[in-house]
mmCIF file of C-alpha atoms in Angstrom:
data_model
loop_
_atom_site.group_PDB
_atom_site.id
_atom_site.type_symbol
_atom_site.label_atom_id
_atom_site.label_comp_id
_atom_site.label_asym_id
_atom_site.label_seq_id
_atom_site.Cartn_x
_atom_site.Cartn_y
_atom_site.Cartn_z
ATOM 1 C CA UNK Q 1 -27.609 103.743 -44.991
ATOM 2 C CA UNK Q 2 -28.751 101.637 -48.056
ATOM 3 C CA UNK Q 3 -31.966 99.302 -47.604
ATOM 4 C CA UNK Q 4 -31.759 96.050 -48.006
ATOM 5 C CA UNK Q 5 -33.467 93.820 -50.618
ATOM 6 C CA UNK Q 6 -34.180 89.823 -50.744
ATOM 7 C CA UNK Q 7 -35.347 89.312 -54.271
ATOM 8 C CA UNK Q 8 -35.769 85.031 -54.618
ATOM 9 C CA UNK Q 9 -35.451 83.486 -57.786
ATOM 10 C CA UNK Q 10 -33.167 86.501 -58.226
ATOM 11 C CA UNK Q 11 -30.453 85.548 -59.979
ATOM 12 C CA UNK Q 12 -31.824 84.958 -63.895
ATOM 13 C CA UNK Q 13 -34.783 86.233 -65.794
ATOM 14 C CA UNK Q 14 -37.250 88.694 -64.344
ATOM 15 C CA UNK Q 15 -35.409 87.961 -61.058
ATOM 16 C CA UNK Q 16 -32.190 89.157 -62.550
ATOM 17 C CA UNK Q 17 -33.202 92.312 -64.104
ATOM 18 C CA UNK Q 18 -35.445 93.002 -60.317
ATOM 19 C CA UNK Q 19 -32.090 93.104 -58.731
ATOM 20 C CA UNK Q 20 -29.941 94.639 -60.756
ATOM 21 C CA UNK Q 21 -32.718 97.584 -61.312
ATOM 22 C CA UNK Q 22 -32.574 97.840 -57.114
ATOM 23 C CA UNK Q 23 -29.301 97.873 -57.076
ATOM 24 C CA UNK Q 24 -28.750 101.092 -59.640
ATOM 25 C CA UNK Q 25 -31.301 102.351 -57.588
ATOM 26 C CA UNK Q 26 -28.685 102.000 -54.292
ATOM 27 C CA UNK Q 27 -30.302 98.982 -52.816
ATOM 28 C CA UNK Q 28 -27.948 96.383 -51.048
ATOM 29 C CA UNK Q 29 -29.618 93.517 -52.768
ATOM 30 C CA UNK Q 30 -29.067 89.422 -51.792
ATOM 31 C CA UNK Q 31 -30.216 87.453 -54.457
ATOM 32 C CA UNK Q 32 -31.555 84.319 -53.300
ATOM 33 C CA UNK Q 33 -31.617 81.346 -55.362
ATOM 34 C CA UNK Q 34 -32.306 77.301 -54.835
ATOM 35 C CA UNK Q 35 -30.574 75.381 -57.701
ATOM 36 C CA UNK Q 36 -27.375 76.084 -59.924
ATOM 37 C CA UNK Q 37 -24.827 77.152 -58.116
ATOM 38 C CA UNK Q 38 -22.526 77.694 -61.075
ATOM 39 C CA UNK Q 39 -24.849 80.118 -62.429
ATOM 40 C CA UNK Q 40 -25.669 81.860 -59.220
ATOM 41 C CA UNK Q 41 -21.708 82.846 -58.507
ATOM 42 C CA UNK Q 42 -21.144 83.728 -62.279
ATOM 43 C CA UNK Q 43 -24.049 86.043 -61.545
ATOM 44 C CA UNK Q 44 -22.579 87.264 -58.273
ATOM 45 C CA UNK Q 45 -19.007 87.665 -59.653
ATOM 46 C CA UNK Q 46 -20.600 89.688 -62.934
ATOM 47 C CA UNK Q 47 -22.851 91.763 -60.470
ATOM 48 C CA UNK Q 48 -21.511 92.380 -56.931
ATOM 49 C CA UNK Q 49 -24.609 91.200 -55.472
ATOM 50 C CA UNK Q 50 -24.618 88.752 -52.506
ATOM 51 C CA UNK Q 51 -26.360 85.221 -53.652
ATOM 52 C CA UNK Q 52 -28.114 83.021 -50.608
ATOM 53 C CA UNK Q 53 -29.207 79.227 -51.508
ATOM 54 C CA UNK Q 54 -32.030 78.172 -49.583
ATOM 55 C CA UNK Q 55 -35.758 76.996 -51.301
ATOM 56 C CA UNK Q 56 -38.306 79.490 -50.551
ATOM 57 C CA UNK Q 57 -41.302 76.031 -49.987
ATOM 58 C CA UNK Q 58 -39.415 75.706 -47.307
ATOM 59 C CA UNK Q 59 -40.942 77.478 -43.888
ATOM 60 C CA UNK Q 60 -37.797 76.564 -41.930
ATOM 61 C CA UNK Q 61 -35.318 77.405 -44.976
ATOM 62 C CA UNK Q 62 -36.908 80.641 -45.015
ATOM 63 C CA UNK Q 63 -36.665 81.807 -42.057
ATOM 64 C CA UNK Q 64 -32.383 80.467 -42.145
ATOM 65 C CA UNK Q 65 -32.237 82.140 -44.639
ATOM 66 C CA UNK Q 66 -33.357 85.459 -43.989
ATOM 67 C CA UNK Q 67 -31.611 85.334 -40.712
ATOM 68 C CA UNK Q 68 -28.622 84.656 -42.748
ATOM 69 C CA UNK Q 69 -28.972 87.762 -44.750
ATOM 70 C CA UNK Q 70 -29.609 90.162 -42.026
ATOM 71 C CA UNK Q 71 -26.183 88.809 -40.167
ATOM 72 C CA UNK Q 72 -24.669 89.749 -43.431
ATOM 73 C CA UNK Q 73 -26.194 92.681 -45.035
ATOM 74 C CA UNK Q 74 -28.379 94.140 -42.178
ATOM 75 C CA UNK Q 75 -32.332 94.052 -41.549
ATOM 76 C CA UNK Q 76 -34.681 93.395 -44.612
ATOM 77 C CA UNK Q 77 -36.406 96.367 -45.843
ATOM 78 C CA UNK Q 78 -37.973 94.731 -49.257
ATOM 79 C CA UNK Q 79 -39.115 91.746 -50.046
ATOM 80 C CA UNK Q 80 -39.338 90.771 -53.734
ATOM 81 C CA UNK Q 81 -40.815 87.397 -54.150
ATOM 82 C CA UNK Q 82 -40.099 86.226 -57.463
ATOM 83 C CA UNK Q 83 -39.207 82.967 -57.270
ATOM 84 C CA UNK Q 84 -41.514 80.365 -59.209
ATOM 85 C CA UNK Q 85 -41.757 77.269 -61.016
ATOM 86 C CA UNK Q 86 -43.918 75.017 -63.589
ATOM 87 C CA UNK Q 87 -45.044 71.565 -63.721
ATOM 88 C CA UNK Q 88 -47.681 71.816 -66.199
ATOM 89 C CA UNK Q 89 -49.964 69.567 -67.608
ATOM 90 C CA UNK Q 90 -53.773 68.985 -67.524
ATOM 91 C CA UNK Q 91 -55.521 68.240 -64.064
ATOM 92 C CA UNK Q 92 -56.132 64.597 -65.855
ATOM 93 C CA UNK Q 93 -52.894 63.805 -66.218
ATOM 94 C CA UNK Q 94 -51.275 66.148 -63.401
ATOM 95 C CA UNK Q 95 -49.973 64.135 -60.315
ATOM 96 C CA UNK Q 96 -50.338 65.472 -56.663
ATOM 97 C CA UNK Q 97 -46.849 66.171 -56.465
ATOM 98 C CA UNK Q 98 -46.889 68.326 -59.279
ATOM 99 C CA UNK Q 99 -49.971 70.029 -57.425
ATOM 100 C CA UNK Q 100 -48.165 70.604 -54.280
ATOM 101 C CA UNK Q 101 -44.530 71.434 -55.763
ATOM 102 C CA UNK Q 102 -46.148 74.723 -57.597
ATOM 103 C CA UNK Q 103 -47.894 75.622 -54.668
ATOM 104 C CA UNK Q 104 -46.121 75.551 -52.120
ATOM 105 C CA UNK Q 105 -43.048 77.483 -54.036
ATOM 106 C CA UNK Q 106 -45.356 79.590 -55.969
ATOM 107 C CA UNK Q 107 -47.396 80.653 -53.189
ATOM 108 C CA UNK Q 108 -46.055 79.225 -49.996
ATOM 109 C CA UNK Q 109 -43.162 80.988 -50.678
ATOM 110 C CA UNK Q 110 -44.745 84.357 -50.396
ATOM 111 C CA UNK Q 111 -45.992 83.565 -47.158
ATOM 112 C CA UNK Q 112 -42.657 81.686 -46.512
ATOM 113 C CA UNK Q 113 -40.658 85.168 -46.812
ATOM 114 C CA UNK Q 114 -43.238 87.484 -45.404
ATOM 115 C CA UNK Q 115 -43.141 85.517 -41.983
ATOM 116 C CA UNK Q 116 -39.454 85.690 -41.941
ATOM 117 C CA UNK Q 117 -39.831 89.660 -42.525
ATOM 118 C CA UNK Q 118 -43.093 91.174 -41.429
ATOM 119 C CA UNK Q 119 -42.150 91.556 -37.854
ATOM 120 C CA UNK Q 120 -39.098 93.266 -38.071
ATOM 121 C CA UNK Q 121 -40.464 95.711 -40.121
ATOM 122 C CA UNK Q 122 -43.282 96.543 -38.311
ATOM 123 C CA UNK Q 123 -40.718 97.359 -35.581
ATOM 124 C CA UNK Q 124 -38.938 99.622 -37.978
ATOM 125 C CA UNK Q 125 -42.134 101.289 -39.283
ATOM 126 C CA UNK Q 126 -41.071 100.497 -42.932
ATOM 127 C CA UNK Q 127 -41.344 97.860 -45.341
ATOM 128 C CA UNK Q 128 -41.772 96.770 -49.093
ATOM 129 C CA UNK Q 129 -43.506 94.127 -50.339
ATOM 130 C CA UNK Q 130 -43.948 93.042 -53.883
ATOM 131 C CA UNK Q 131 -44.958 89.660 -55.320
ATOM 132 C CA UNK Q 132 -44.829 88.868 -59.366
ATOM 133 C CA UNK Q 133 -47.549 87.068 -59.890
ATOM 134 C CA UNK Q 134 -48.847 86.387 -63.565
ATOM 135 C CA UNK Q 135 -51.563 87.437 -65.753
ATOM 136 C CA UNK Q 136 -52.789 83.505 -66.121
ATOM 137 C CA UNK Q 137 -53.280 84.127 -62.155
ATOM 138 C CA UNK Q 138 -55.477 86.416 -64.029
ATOM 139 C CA UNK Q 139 -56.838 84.965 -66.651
ATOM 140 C CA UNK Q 140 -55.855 81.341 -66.482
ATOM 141 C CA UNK Q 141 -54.340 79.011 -69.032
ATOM 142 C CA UNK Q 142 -55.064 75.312 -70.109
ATOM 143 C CA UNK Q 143 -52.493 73.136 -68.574
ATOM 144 C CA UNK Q 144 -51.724 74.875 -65.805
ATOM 145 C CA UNK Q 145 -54.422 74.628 -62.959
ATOM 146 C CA UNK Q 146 -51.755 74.466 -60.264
ATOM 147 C CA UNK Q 147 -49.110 77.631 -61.794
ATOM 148 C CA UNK Q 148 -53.164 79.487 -62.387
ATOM 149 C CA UNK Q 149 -54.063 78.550 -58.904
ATOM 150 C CA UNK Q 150 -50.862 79.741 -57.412
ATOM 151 C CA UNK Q 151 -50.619 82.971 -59.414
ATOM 152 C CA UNK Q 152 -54.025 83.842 -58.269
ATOM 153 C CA UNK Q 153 -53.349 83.194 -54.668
ATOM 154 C CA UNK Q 154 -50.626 85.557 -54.699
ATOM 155 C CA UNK Q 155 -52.756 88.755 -55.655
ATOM 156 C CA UNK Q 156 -54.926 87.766 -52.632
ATOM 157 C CA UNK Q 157 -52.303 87.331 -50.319
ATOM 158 C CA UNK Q 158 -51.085 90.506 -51.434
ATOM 159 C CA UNK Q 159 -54.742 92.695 -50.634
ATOM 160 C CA UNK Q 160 -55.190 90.662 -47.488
ATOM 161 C CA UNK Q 161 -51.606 91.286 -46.298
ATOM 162 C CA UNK Q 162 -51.328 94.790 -47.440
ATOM 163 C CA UNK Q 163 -54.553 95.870 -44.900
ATOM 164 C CA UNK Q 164 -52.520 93.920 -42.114
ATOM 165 C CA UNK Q 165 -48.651 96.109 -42.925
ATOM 166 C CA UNK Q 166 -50.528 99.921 -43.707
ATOM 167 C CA UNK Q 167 -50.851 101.378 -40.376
ATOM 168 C CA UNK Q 168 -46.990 100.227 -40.239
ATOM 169 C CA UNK Q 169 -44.959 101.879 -42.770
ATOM 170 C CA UNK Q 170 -45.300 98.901 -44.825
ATOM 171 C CA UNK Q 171 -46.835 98.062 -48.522
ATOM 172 C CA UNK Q 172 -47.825 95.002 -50.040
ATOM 173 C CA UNK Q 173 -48.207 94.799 -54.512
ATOM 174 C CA UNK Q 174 -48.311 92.695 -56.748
ATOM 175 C CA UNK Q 175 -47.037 92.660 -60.438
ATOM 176 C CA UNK Q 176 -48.678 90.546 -63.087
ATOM 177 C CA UNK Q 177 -45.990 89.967 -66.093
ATOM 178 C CA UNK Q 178 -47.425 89.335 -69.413
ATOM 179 C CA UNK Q 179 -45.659 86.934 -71.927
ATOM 180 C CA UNK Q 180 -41.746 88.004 -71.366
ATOM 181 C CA UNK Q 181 -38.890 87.639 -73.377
ATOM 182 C CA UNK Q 182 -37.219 84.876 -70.556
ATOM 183 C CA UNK Q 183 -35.760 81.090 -71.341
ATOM 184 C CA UNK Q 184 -38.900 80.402 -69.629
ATOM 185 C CA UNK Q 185 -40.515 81.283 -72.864
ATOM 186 C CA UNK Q 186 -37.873 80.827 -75.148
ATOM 187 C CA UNK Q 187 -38.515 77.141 -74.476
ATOM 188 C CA UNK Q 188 -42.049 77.102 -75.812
ATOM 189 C CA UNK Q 189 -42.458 75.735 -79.368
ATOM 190 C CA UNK Q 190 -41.605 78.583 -82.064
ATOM 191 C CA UNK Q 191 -45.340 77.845 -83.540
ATOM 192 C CA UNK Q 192 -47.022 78.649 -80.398
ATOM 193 C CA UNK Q 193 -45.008 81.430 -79.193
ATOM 194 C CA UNK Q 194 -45.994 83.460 -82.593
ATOM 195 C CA UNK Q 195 -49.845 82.184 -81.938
ATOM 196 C CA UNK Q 196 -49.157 84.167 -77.782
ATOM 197 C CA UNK Q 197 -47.347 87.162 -79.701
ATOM 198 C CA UNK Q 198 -50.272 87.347 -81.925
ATOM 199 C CA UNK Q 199 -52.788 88.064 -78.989
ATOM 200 C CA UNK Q 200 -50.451 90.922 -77.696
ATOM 201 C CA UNK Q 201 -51.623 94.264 -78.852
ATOM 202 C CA UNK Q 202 -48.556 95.854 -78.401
ATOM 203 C CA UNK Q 203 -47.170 93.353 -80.738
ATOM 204 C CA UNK Q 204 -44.151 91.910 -78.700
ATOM 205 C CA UNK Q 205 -42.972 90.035 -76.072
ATOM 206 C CA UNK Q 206 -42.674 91.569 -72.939
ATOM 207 C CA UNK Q 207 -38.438 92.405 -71.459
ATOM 208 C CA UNK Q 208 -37.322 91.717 -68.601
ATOM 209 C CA UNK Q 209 -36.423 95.271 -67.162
ATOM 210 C CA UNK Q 210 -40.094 96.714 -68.019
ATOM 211 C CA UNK Q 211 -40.925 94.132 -65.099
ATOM 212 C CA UNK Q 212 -38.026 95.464 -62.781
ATOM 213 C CA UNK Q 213 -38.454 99.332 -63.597
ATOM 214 C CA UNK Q 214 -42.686 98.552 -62.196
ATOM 215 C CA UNK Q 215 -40.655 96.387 -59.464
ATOM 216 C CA UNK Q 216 -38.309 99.864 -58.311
ATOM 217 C CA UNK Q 217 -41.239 102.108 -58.439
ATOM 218 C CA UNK Q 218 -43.167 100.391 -55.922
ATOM 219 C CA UNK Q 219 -40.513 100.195 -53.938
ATOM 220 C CA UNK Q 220 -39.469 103.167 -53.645
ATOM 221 C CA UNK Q 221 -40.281 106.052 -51.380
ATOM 222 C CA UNK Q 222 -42.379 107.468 -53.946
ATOM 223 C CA UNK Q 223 -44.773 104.137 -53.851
ATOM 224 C CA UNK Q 224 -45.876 104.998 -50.274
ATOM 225 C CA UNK Q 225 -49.234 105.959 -51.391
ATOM 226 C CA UNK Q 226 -50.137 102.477 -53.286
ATOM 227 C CA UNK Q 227 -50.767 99.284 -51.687
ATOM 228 C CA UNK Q 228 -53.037 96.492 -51.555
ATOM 229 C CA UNK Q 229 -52.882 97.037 -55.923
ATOM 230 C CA UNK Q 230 -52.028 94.636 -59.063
ATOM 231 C CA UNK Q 231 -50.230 96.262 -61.428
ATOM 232 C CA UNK Q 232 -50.355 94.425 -64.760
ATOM 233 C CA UNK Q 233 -47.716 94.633 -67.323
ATOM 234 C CA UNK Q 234 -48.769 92.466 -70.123
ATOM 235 C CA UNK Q 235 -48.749 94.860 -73.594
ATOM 236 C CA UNK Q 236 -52.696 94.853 -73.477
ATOM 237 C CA UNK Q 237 -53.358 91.143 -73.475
ATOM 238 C CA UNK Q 238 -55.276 90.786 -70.678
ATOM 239 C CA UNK Q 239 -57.094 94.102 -68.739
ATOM 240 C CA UNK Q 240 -58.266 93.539 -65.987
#
């Protein structure tokens, strides 16, 4: 019987290429998402994998949500957590809001999905964690002490909950993307982008699947051996 995958955010960008690099690998994947429905179904009609709506921030959405899923496609197995957003802008000038909105979906949401999941598979004596987090959780980046702040939090989370899931069956990574080739990024300003591709020692911008194919391996049966770890997968920027 297939597992069964909740990637959020996991219907465009990095989130996209996660699930459709589970799903070659025989996943059953839902892709959750919280905003454009229009999108979302194109996606789903393209793809053949199952799209949930519900906004990860949310503690009670969550745990709908993943109940949801499991009525549907069976008990959880993985848990991507992909799912993030922006509101940058320098602490002077950043409201509270803008504070709390990052965190709480950036970070919140981990915990958000992994209290929905954890339990059940501790019962089942397997389970797959892995959180993207970002390598300016790494190395941080002006204009963005709350996306920094978040990013960072999530490789934490990830050590401290990976010591809690070993003895069952179940690992906890993280991934931290580099600068990828996403609209995320195709928004920023042509000038600065070239000044970020400069500092890359590979040369390019990172694509999406490179993220997904680190995403698979860890996984996969084969990734029983590695938790608690940070795997970065930024071209050389940033080695840490």
């Amino acid at each position: 019987m297939a597992r069964v995958a909740i990637v959020t955010g996991g219907t465009r960008g990095i989130g996209e290429a996660i699930s459709l690099a589970l799903q070659a690998e025989g996943v059953t994947v839902a892709a959750n998402y919280a905003g454009n429905d229009e999108r979302a179904n194109a996606f789903s009609d393209r793809t053949g994998i199952a799209v949930f709506k519900w906004d990860v921030s949310s503690h009670e959405a969550c745990i709908a949500g993943v109940a949801e899923v499991e009525r549907v496609l069976g008990p959880i197995d993985i848990v991507v957590n992909n799912a993030g957003i922006t509101r940058d802008g320098t602490l002077l000038k950043m409201s509270y809001d803008d504070w709390k909105a990052v965190i709480d979906t950036n970070l919140g949401g981990c915990f958000n999905m992994a209290k929905a999941t954890f339990a059940g598979m501790k019962e089942r004596k397997f389970g797959r964690f892995v959180n993207i987090g970002s390598i300016n959780g790494q190395a941080g980046q002006y204009g963005q002490v709350n996306y920094a702040a978040a990013k960072s939090g999530i490789h934490g989370f990830t050590k401290a909950l990976a010591q809690e899931g070993a003895r069952f069956g179940i690992t906890v990574n993280a991934i931290a993307p580099g600068y990828i080739d996403t609209d995320m990024v195709a928004a920023v300003p042509s000038e600065v982008l070239q000044k970020i591709v400069a500092k890359i020692p590979v040369g390019r911008l990172g694509q999406a699947h490179e993220i997904a194919r680190g995403v698979t391996f860890l996984c996969s049966e084969e990734g029983a051996f590695v938790t608690g770890s940070t795997l970065s997968i930024n071209g050389g920027q940033h080695m840490y």
